[in-house]
């Protein structure tokens, strides 16, 4: 029995044999074209058609969101402009594989330069290019393995097209060598409630297809060749968890009855039915910028009033926390971020960008006040990336001037934690965005796999900052919420409550696990776990300390 470690996502456990995802193909050689152009052009054309047919067949079988992603990829495979470009490259002397590969790369660059939604689709082109070259080479296309037996998928990382086509009936867990807690794999795992471990160094070399492992997301471990007793224990834990998922939906509370409202993170009204069905007691983070990612000009007050009203009207008498536009870095909005910056994560983003275009902020706050007046929801509005008392005073002042009842700040920049007592002098509430708070505390890009180990909200440095905010909130008698991904990790959710969080907000699919875990501890026990985690020397030690 040997053990590999990585960053666990969720809390599930699974025991099964592994299947490895084929490695991506090696790039084509630079060998010059050795066959007539027309014949090679026809060969590429046939390969493109076969790839498109295959993608369309997989789209029909997948259904739902995955169907759209795959159909879009099939369309890209058949784009006549690409075929023309391939021909030009063949005529320029490139071999068929190289001509196809480079034509897709050029198309990808063009889409990336367009930004927004088109740039997001650009990564899907890599998958299409790999499939075309595999056809030309006569080898198996890369992609998720298919099996009649349940299995644990081992991969370098998963692309959107892979995650879209994964057979979730058969896939019990995901393990990736690359990727961090905010990678595509982690997002998929959370949204499907699958246990996953990301960033497991050496896992591809350590395992062969068919080898038995236990994946324990809570511990962040992959146990290779486990003994029988461990497999039986893992199976029992899995059963318990499945039972929790189908337990009746109750309000979020600890074992001693302390209420901890459990809210959902949403990006638009489209996400609301699922959140309500899974028992969300309201919305703890409405990411309004998601509505306008592709827009080239600022949305109007009318358009925004309609979008916000559509969410608020589903929650009469309940809390809905709306974040004003969080533009910049990983979420650029063309109408707010027009200047090139070397370090956009440290640039004019969040509240800074809104302040530089105050009319856009005023319009959004006006639209929110309209939605507040038009519905029965209890609206709270917060700004992203607030750094100190001065910024809080500015934002709260403007929100109140425009008619909002409750105005607060997101805690994502470490300075706000250090100054939390001052911030609570003016803010009605604080909501902690642990994704960015971790990124800035550890100076580790949240999108970069190579620093994923540092991008861990269990880090004692992050926990100590959360404690400062929790204590200041308690002293001020004001609510402290957590709306970053940390709240979706059941064991960490308990620690966050122990540190002073009064409500938690997460992807709706995480609600059942967190609800079940909170019911197992009293407030005193949550505080004791938090205390132990605060004294840890590393994220791994903090996890262990909280569990022991
Ligand atoms: C966060 O940073 O934790 C957060 C909730 O905001 P986002 O993930 O949208 O940046
Ligand atoms: Mg953030």
Coordinates of C-alpha atoms and ligand atoms in Angstrom, one line a residue:
X1 CA 0.0 0.0 0.0
X2 CA 1.5 3.4 -1.0
X3 CA 0.0 6.8 -0.8
X4 CA 0.1 9.9 -3.1
X5 CA -1.2 13.3 -2.1
X6 CA -2.8 16.2 -3.8
X7 CA -5.5 18.8 -3.3
X8 CA -8.8 17.1 -2.5
X9 CA -12.1 18.5 -3.9
X10 CA -15.3 17.6 -2.0
X11 CA -15.3 15.0 0.7
X12 CA -16.2 11.7 -1.0
X13 CA -14.4 8.5 -0.9
X14 CA -14.3 5.9 -3.7
X15 CA -12.5 2.6 -4.2
X16 CA -12.1 1.1 -7.7
X17 CA -9.8 0.2 -10.5
X18 CA -8.2 3.0 -12.4
X19 CA -8.3 3.9 -16.1
X20 CA -5.8 6.4 -17.5
X21 CA -6.8 8.9 -20.1
X22 CA -4.5 8.7 -23.1
X23 CA -1.8 11.4 -23.2
X24 CA -2.2 14.1 -25.9
X25 CA -0.6 13.3 -29.2
X26 CA 2.9 14.6 -29.9
X27 CA 2.9 17.6 -32.2
X28 CA 3.4 16.8 -35.9
X29 CA 6.9 16.8 -37.4
X30 CA 8.2 19.6 -39.7
X31 CA 8.9 17.0 -42.5
X32 CA 8.0 18.7 -45.9
X33 CA 5.1 17.5 -47.9
X34 CA 6.0 14.3 -49.8
X35 CA 2.6 13.6 -51.6
X36 CA 0.5 15.6 -54.1
X37 CA -1.4 18.5 -52.6
X38 CA -4.8 17.5 -53.9
X39 CA -4.7 14.0 -52.5
X40 CA -3.5 15.3 -49.1
X41 CA -6.2 18.0 -49.1
X42 CA -8.9 15.3 -49.7
X43 CA -7.4 13.2 -46.9
X44 CA -7.6 16.1 -44.4
X45 CA -11.1 16.9 -45.6
X46 CA -12.2 13.2 -45.0
X47 CA -10.5 13.3 -41.5
X48 CA -12.4 16.6 -40.6
X49 CA -15.7 15.0 -41.7
X50 CA -15.1 11.9 -39.7
X51 CA -14.2 14.0 -36.6
X52 CA -17.3 16.1 -37.0
X53 CA -19.5 13.0 -37.4
X54 CA -17.9 11.5 -34.3
X55 CA -18.4 14.6 -32.3
X56 CA -22.0 14.9 -33.4
X57 CA -22.7 11.3 -32.4
X58 CA -21.2 11.9 -29.0
X59 CA -23.2 15.1 -28.7
X60 CA -26.5 13.3 -29.3
X61 CA -25.5 10.6 -26.8
X62 CA -24.5 13.2 -24.1
X63 CA -27.5 15.6 -24.2
X64 CA -27.8 18.7 -22.1
X65 CA -25.0 21.3 -21.9
X66 CA -22.5 18.8 -23.1
X67 CA -24.5 18.4 -26.3
X68 CA -24.1 22.1 -27.1
X69 CA -20.3 22.1 -26.4
X70 CA -19.8 19.1 -28.6
X71 CA -22.0 20.3 -31.4
X72 CA -20.1 23.6 -31.4
X73 CA -16.8 21.6 -31.6
X74 CA -18.2 19.6 -34.6
X75 CA -19.0 22.9 -36.3
X76 CA -15.5 24.2 -35.7
X77 CA -14.1 20.9 -37.2
X78 CA -16.0 21.6 -40.4
X79 CA -15.3 25.3 -40.7
X80 CA -14.6 26.0 -44.4
X81 CA -12.1 28.7 -43.6
X82 CA -9.9 26.1 -41.8
X83 CA -10.0 23.8 -44.8
X84 CA -8.9 26.7 -47.0
X85 CA -6.1 27.5 -44.6
X86 CA -5.0 23.9 -44.6
X87 CA -4.9 23.9 -48.4
X88 CA -2.7 27.1 -48.4
X89 CA -0.3 25.5 -46.0
X90 CA -0.1 22.3 -48.0
X91 CA 0.7 24.4 -51.1
X92 CA 3.3 26.1 -49.0
X93 CA 5.0 22.7 -48.5
X94 CA 3.7 21.6 -45.0
X95 CA 2.8 18.0 -44.5
X96 CA -0.9 17.2 -43.9
X97 CA -0.6 16.8 -40.1
X98 CA 1.4 20.0 -39.7
X99 CA -0.9 21.9 -42.0
X100 CA -4.0 20.9 -40.0
X101 CA -2.4 21.5 -36.7
X102 CA -1.1 25.0 -37.6
X103 CA -4.4 25.9 -39.2
X104 CA -6.2 25.2 -35.9
X105 CA -3.5 27.0 -33.9
X106 CA -4.0 30.1 -36.0
X107 CA -7.8 29.9 -35.6
X108 CA -7.3 29.4 -31.8
X109 CA -5.2 32.6 -31.7
X110 CA -7.8 34.5 -33.5
X111 CA -10.5 33.5 -31.1
X112 CA -8.3 34.1 -28.1
X113 CA -7.7 37.7 -29.4
X114 CA -11.5 38.3 -29.6
X115 CA -11.8 37.8 -25.8
X116 CA -14.9 36.9 -23.8
X117 CA -17.0 33.9 -24.8
X118 CA -15.1 33.2 -28.0
X119 CA -11.8 33.1 -26.1
X120 CA -13.3 30.5 -23.8
X121 CA -14.2 28.3 -26.8
X122 CA -10.6 28.5 -28.1
X123 CA -9.4 25.8 -25.8
X124 CA -11.9 23.4 -27.3
X125 CA -10.1 23.8 -30.6
X126 CA -7.1 22.0 -29.2
X127 CA -9.2 19.0 -28.7
X128 CA -10.5 19.1 -32.3
X129 CA -7.0 19.5 -33.7
X130 CA -5.8 16.5 -31.7
X131 CA -8.7 14.4 -33.1
X132 CA -8.0 15.4 -36.7
X133 CA -4.3 14.6 -36.4
X134 CA -5.1 11.3 -34.7
X135 CA -7.3 10.4 -37.7
X136 CA -4.5 11.3 -40.1
X137 CA -2.0 9.3 -38.1
X138 CA -4.4 6.3 -37.8
X139 CA -4.2 6.2 -34.0
X140 CA -6.9 6.3 -31.3
X141 CA -8.2 9.7 -30.7
X142 CA -7.4 11.1 -27.3
X143 CA -10.4 11.4 -24.9
X144 CA -12.0 9.8 -21.9
X145 CA -11.9 6.0 -21.8
X146 CA -15.0 4.0 -22.0
X147 CA -15.7 1.1 -19.7
X148 CA -18.6 -1.2 -18.7
X149 CA -17.2 -1.3 -15.1
X150 CA -17.1 1.6 -12.7
X151 CA -13.7 3.2 -12.7
X152 CA -11.5 6.0 -11.3
X153 CA -10.2 8.3 -14.1
X154 CA -6.6 9.3 -14.0
X155 CA -5.6 12.1 -16.3
X156 CA -3.0 14.8 -16.7
X157 CA -5.9 17.3 -16.7
X158 CA -9.4 17.4 -18.2
X159 CA -10.4 19.7 -21.0
X160 CA -14.0 21.0 -21.2
X161 CA -14.8 18.6 -24.0
X162 CA -13.6 15.7 -21.9
X163 CA -15.6 16.7 -18.8
X164 CA -18.6 17.1 -21.0
X165 CA -18.5 13.6 -22.2
X166 CA -17.5 11.7 -19.1
X167 CA -19.9 8.8 -18.3
X168 CA -20.8 9.9 -14.8
X169 CA -22.6 6.6 -14.1
X170 CA -19.3 4.8 -14.4
X171 CA -16.8 7.4 -13.2
X172 CA -16.5 7.1 -9.4
X173 CA -13.7 9.7 -8.9
X174 CA -11.2 11.9 -10.8
X175 CA -7.5 12.2 -10.2
X176 CA -5.3 14.6 -12.1
X177 CA -1.6 15.2 -12.2
X178 CA -2.0 19.0 -13.0
X179 CA -4.6 21.5 -12.2
X180 CA -5.6 23.3 -9.1
X181 CA -8.7 23.7 -6.9
X182 CA -10.2 26.1 -9.5
X183 CA -9.3 24.0 -12.6
X184 CA -12.0 22.6 -14.9
X185 CA -11.7 19.2 -13.3
X186 CA -12.3 20.6 -9.8
X187 CA -15.3 22.6 -11.1
X188 CA -16.8 19.5 -12.7
X189 CA -16.1 17.4 -9.6
X190 CA -17.9 19.9 -7.4
X191 CA -20.8 20.4 -9.7
X192 CA -21.3 16.6 -10.0
X193 CA -20.5 15.9 -6.4
X194 CA -17.7 13.6 -7.4
X195 CA -14.7 13.0 -5.2
X196 CA -11.5 14.4 -6.9
X197 CA -7.9 14.9 -6.2
X198 CA -6.0 17.5 -8.3
X199 CA -2.3 18.3 -8.6
X200 CA -1.1 14.7 -7.7
X201 CA 2.5 14.8 -8.7
X202 CA 3.7 11.6 -10.4
X203 CA 0.3 9.9 -10.5
X204 CA 0.5 9.1 -14.3
X205 CA 3.7 7.2 -13.8
X206 CA 2.7 5.6 -10.6
X207 CA -0.3 3.7 -11.9
X208 CA -1.2 1.3 -14.6
X209 CA -4.7 0.6 -16.0
X210 CA -6.6 -1.8 -13.8
X211 CA -4.8 -1.1 -10.6
X212 CA -6.9 -0.7 -7.4
X213 CA -6.9 2.6 -5.5
X214 CA -8.9 4.4 -2.9
X215 CA -9.5 8.1 -3.5
X216 CA -10.2 10.1 -0.4
X217 CA -11.0 13.7 -1.3
X218 CA -11.3 14.8 2.4
X219 CA -7.7 13.6 3.1
X220 CA -6.5 14.6 -0.4
X221 CA -5.0 11.1 -0.9
X222 CA -4.8 8.3 -3.5
X223 CA -4.0 5.0 -1.7
X224 CA -2.5 2.5 -4.2
X225 CA -3.1 -1.3 -3.8
X226 CA -5.1 -0.9 -0.6
X227 CA -5.7 -3.8 1.8
X228 CA -9.2 -5.4 2.0
X229 CA -10.1 -3.7 5.3
X230 CA -9.4 -0.2 3.8
X231 CA -11.5 -1.1 0.7
X232 CA -14.4 -2.2 2.9
X233 CA -14.2 1.0 5.1
X234 CA -14.1 3.1 1.9
X235 CA -17.2 1.4 0.6
X236 CA -19.0 2.0 3.9
X237 CA -18.1 5.7 3.9
X238 CA -19.3 6.0 0.3
X239 CA -22.7 4.5 1.3
X240 CA -23.0 6.9 4.3
X241 CA -22.3 9.8 2.0
X242 CA -24.8 8.7 -0.6
X243 CA -27.4 8.5 2.2
X244 CA -26.6 12.1 3.2
X245 CA -27.2 13.2 -0.3
X246 CA -30.7 11.8 -0.3
X247 CA -31.4 12.9 3.3
X248 CA -34.4 15.3 3.7
X249 CA -33.5 19.0 3.1
X250 CA -33.4 21.0 6.4
X251 CA -32.2 24.4 7.2
X252 CA -28.5 24.6 7.7
X253 CA -27.7 24.1 11.4
X254 CA -25.1 22.6 13.8
X255 CA -25.8 19.6 16.1
X256 CA -26.7 22.0 19.0
X257 CA -29.2 23.8 16.9
X258 CA -27.1 26.9 16.0
X259 CA -28.4 28.1 12.7
X260 CA -26.0 28.5 9.8
X261 CA -28.0 29.5 6.7
X262 CA -26.8 27.7 3.6
X263 CA -27.1 29.8 0.5
X264 CA -26.2 29.3 -3.2
X265 CA -23.8 31.0 -5.6
X266 CA -25.5 31.9 -8.9
X267 CA -24.6 33.6 -12.2
X268 CA -28.1 34.3 -13.5
X269 CA -31.7 33.4 -13.1
X270 CA -31.0 30.2 -15.0
X271 CA -29.2 28.8 -11.9
X272 CA -32.0 29.5 -9.5
X273 CA -34.4 26.5 -10.0
X274 CA -31.5 24.0 -9.2
X275 CA -30.5 26.1 -6.2
X276 CA -34.1 26.1 -4.9
X277 CA -34.5 22.4 -5.5
X278 CA -31.3 21.6 -3.6
X279 CA -32.5 23.6 -0.6
X280 CA -30.7 26.9 -0.9
X281 CA -32.0 29.2 1.8
X282 CA -31.3 32.2 -0.5
X283 CA -28.5 33.5 -2.6
X284 CA -25.1 34.3 -1.0
X285 CA -23.3 35.4 -4.1
X286 CA -24.9 36.5 -7.4
X287 CA -21.9 37.1 -9.7
X288 CA -23.5 39.8 -11.9
X289 CA -20.5 40.1 -14.3
X290 CA -21.4 36.7 -15.6
X291 CA -24.4 38.3 -17.3
X292 CA -22.2 40.7 -19.3
X293 CA -19.0 38.8 -20.1
X294 CA -19.6 39.0 -23.9
X295 CA -21.0 42.6 -23.9
X296 CA -19.0 45.3 -25.6
X297 CA -20.9 48.2 -24.0
X298 CA -22.2 48.8 -20.5
X299 CA -25.7 47.3 -19.9
X300 CA -28.6 49.7 -19.5
X301 CA -30.5 50.3 -16.2
X302 CA -33.6 48.7 -17.7
X303 CA -31.8 45.6 -18.9
X304 CA -30.1 45.2 -15.5
X305 CA -33.3 45.8 -13.6
X306 CA -34.9 42.9 -15.5
X307 CA -32.0 40.5 -14.9
X308 CA -31.8 41.2 -11.1
X309 CA -35.6 41.2 -10.7
X310 CA -35.7 37.7 -12.3
X311 CA -33.4 36.4 -9.6
X312 CA -34.8 38.3 -6.7
X313 CA -38.5 37.3 -7.3
X314 CA -37.7 33.7 -6.7
X315 CA -36.7 34.4 -3.1
X316 CA -39.6 36.3 -1.3
X317 CA -38.6 37.0 2.3
X318 CA -35.2 35.5 1.8
X319 CA -31.7 36.8 1.5
X320 CA -30.2 37.6 -1.9
X321 CA -26.6 38.9 -1.8
X322 CA -25.7 40.6 -5.1
X323 CA -22.1 41.5 -6.0
X324 CA -21.7 44.5 -8.3
X325 CA -19.6 43.9 -11.4
X326 CA -16.3 42.2 -10.6
X327 CA -14.4 43.1 -13.7
X328 CA -10.7 42.3 -14.4
X329 CA -8.1 39.6 -14.5
X330 CA -9.9 36.3 -14.8
X331 CA -13.3 38.1 -15.6
X332 CA -12.5 40.9 -18.0
X333 CA -15.4 43.1 -19.1
X334 CA -14.7 45.0 -22.3
X335 CA -16.5 48.1 -21.2
X336 CA -14.6 48.4 -17.9
X337 CA -11.2 47.0 -18.6
X338 CA -9.9 48.6 -21.8
X339 CA -6.3 49.4 -20.9
X340 CA -3.5 46.8 -21.2
X341 CA -2.0 45.9 -17.8
X342 CA 1.1 43.8 -17.2
X343 CA -0.5 42.4 -14.0
X344 CA -4.3 42.5 -14.3
X345 CA -4.8 40.6 -11.0
X346 CA -3.1 43.6 -9.3
X347 CA -4.6 46.2 -11.5
X348 CA -7.7 48.3 -12.0
X349 CA -10.2 45.6 -11.1
X350 CA -13.3 45.1 -8.9
X351 CA -14.3 48.2 -7.0
X352 CA -11.3 50.1 -8.5
X353 CA -12.5 49.6 -12.0
X354 CA -16.1 50.6 -11.1
X355 CA -14.9 53.7 -9.3
X356 CA -13.0 54.7 -12.4
X357 CA -16.2 54.5 -14.4
X358 CA -18.6 55.7 -11.7
X359 CA -21.6 56.1 -13.9
X360 CA -21.6 52.3 -14.7
X361 CA -21.6 51.7 -10.9
X362 CA -24.4 54.2 -10.3
X363 CA -26.5 52.6 -13.1
X364 CA -26.0 49.1 -11.5
X365 CA -26.9 50.3 -8.0
X366 CA -29.9 52.1 -9.4
X367 CA -31.0 48.9 -11.2
X368 CA -30.5 46.9 -8.0
X369 CA -32.6 49.5 -6.0
X370 CA -35.3 49.1 -8.6
X371 CA -35.3 45.3 -8.2
X372 CA -35.3 45.7 -4.5
X373 CA -38.5 47.9 -4.7
X374 CA -40.1 45.5 -7.2
X375 CA -39.7 42.3 -5.2
X376 CA -40.1 40.9 -1.7
X377 CA -36.5 39.6 -1.4
X378 CA -34.2 40.8 1.3
X379 CA -31.5 42.4 -0.9
X380 CA -27.9 42.9 0.2
X381 CA -25.4 44.4 -2.2
X382 CA -21.6 44.1 -1.9
X383 CA -18.5 45.2 -3.8
X384 CA -15.6 43.0 -4.8
X385 CA -11.9 43.7 -4.0
X386 CA -12.6 46.2 -1.2
X387 CA -9.2 46.9 0.4
X388 CA -9.9 49.3 3.3
X389 CA -12.1 51.7 5.3
X390 CA -11.9 54.4 2.7
X391 CA -13.1 52.2 -0.1
X392 CA -15.8 50.7 2.1
X393 CA -17.0 54.2 3.0
X394 CA -17.2 55.2 -0.7
X395 CA -19.1 52.1 -1.7
X396 CA -21.5 52.0 1.2
X397 CA -22.2 55.8 0.9
X398 CA -23.0 55.5 -2.8
X399 CA -25.2 52.4 -2.3
X400 CA -27.2 54.1 0.5
X401 CA -27.5 57.3 -1.5
X402 CA -29.1 55.3 -4.3
X403 CA -31.6 53.6 -2.0
X404 CA -30.1 50.3 -1.0
X405 CA -30.9 49.0 2.4
X406 CA -27.9 46.7 3.1
X407 CA -24.5 47.4 1.7
X408 CA -21.3 45.4 2.4
X409 CA -17.9 44.5 1.3
X410 CA -16.3 41.3 0.0
X411 CA -13.1 40.3 1.8
X412 CA -10.7 39.2 -0.9
X413 CA -7.8 41.5 -0.5
X414 CA -5.8 40.6 2.7
X415 CA -5.7 44.2 3.9
X416 CA -9.4 44.1 4.6
X417 CA -8.9 41.3 7.1
X418 CA -6.2 43.3 8.9
X419 CA -8.5 46.3 9.0
X420 CA -11.8 44.4 9.6
X421 CA -12.7 46.3 12.7
X422 CA -12.6 49.6 10.7
X423 CA -14.5 48.2 7.8
X424 CA -17.3 47.0 10.1
X425 CA -17.7 50.6 11.3
X426 CA -19.4 51.3 7.9
X427 CA -20.2 48.0 6.2
X428 CA -23.5 46.3 7.0
X429 CA -21.9 42.9 6.4
X430 CA -18.7 41.2 5.0
X431 CA -18.6 38.2 2.8
X432 CA -15.3 36.4 2.4
X433 CA -14.2 35.4 -1.1
X434 CA -11.7 32.7 -0.2
X435 CA -10.7 32.1 -3.8
X436 CA -9.1 35.5 -4.2
X437 CA -8.3 35.9 -0.5
X438 CA -6.1 32.8 -0.9
X439 CA -4.6 33.9 -4.2
X440 CA -3.5 37.3 -2.8
X441 CA -2.4 36.0 0.6
X442 CA -0.2 33.3 -0.9
X443 CA 0.7 35.4 -4.0
X444 CA -0.3 32.3 -6.1
X445 CA -2.3 32.7 -9.3
X446 CA -5.6 30.9 -8.8
X447 CA -5.6 29.7 -12.4
X448 CA -2.1 28.3 -12.5
X449 CA -1.6 24.5 -11.9
X450 CA 2.1 24.9 -11.0
X451 CA 1.3 26.9 -7.8
X452 CA -1.9 25.0 -7.0
X453 CA -0.4 23.7 -3.7
X454 CA -0.2 27.3 -2.5
X455 CA -3.7 28.1 -3.6
X456 CA -5.2 26.2 -0.7
X457 CA -7.8 27.9 1.6
X458 CA -6.8 25.5 4.4
X459 CA -3.5 27.4 4.6
X460 CA -3.2 28.6 8.2
X461 CA -2.3 32.1 6.9
X462 CA -5.7 32.3 5.2
X463 CA -7.5 30.8 8.2
X464 CA -5.9 33.4 10.5
X465 CA -7.2 36.2 8.2
X466 CA -10.7 34.7 8.3
X467 CA -10.4 34.6 12.1
X468 CA -9.7 38.4 12.1
X469 CA -12.8 39.0 10.1
X470 CA -14.9 36.6 12.2
X471 CA -13.8 38.3 15.4
X472 CA -14.4 41.8 14.1
X473 CA -17.9 40.7 12.8
X474 CA -18.8 39.2 16.2
X475 CA -17.6 42.4 18.0
X476 CA -19.6 44.6 15.7
X477 CA -22.7 42.3 15.9
X478 CA -22.7 42.1 12.1
X479 CA -22.9 39.1 9.7
X480 CA -19.9 37.4 8.2
X481 CA -20.5 35.1 5.3
X482 CA -18.1 32.9 3.2
X483 CA -18.9 32.7 -0.5
X484 CA -15.7 31.3 -1.9
X485 CA -15.2 27.7 -2.8
X486 CA -13.9 27.0 0.7
X487 CA -17.5 27.0 1.9
X488 CA -18.2 24.0 -0.3
X489 CA -15.6 21.9 1.4
X490 CA -17.6 20.3 4.3
X491 CA -14.7 19.9 6.7
X492 CA -13.5 23.4 6.0
X493 CA -17.1 24.8 6.3
X494 CA -17.1 23.6 9.9
X495 CA -13.8 25.3 10.6
X496 CA -15.1 28.6 8.9
X497 CA -18.1 28.5 11.3
X498 CA -15.7 28.0 14.2
X499 CA -13.8 31.1 13.0
X500 CA -17.0 33.2 13.1
X501 CA -18.8 32.7 9.7
X502 CA -22.6 33.1 10.3
X503 CA -23.7 31.8 6.9
X504 CA -22.1 29.9 4.0
X505 CA -22.7 30.2 0.3
X506 CA -21.6 27.7 -2.4
X507 CA -22.4 25.9 -5.6
X508 CA -25.8 24.4 -5.1
X509 CA -24.5 20.9 -5.6
X510 CA -22.3 21.2 -2.5
X511 CA -25.2 22.0 -0.2
X512 CA -26.1 18.4 0.8
X513 CA -22.6 17.5 1.8
X514 CA -22.1 20.7 3.8
X515 CA -25.5 20.4 5.4
X516 CA -24.8 16.8 6.6
X517 CA -21.4 17.7 8.0
X518 CA -22.6 20.7 9.9
X519 CA -25.2 18.5 11.7
X520 CA -22.4 16.4 13.1
X521 CA -20.7 19.1 15.3
X522 CA -21.7 21.6 18.0
X523 CA -20.5 25.2 17.9
X524 CA -18.0 24.4 20.6
X525 CA -16.6 21.5 18.6
X526 CA -16.4 23.7 15.5
X527 CA -14.5 26.3 17.5
X528 CA -12.1 23.6 18.8
X529 CA -11.5 22.4 15.3
X530 CA -10.8 25.9 14.1
X531 CA -8.4 26.5 17.0
X532 CA -6.4 23.3 16.1
X533 CA -6.3 24.3 12.4
X534 CA -5.0 27.8 13.2
X535 CA -2.0 26.3 14.9
X536 CA -1.1 24.1 11.9
X537 CA 2.1 24.5 10.0
X538 CA 0.7 23.7 6.6
X539 CA -2.6 23.2 4.8
X540 CA -2.2 19.4 5.1
X541 CA -1.6 19.7 8.8
X542 CA -4.6 22.0 9.2
X543 CA -6.8 19.4 7.5
X544 CA -5.5 16.7 9.8
X545 CA -5.7 18.8 12.9
X546 CA -9.3 19.7 12.2
X547 CA -10.2 16.1 11.7
X548 CA -8.4 14.6 14.7
Ligands
LIG1 C1 -13.8 34.6 -4.4 O1 -12.9 35.2 -4.9 O2 -13.7 33.8 -3.5 C2 -15.2 34.8 -5.0 C3 -16.2 34.3 -4.4 O3 -15.3 35.5 -6.1 P1 -14.9 34.9 -7.6 O4 -14.6 33.4 -7.4 O5 -16.0 35.2 -8.5 O6 -13.6 35.7 -7.9
LIG2 MG1 -13.2 36.9 -6.2

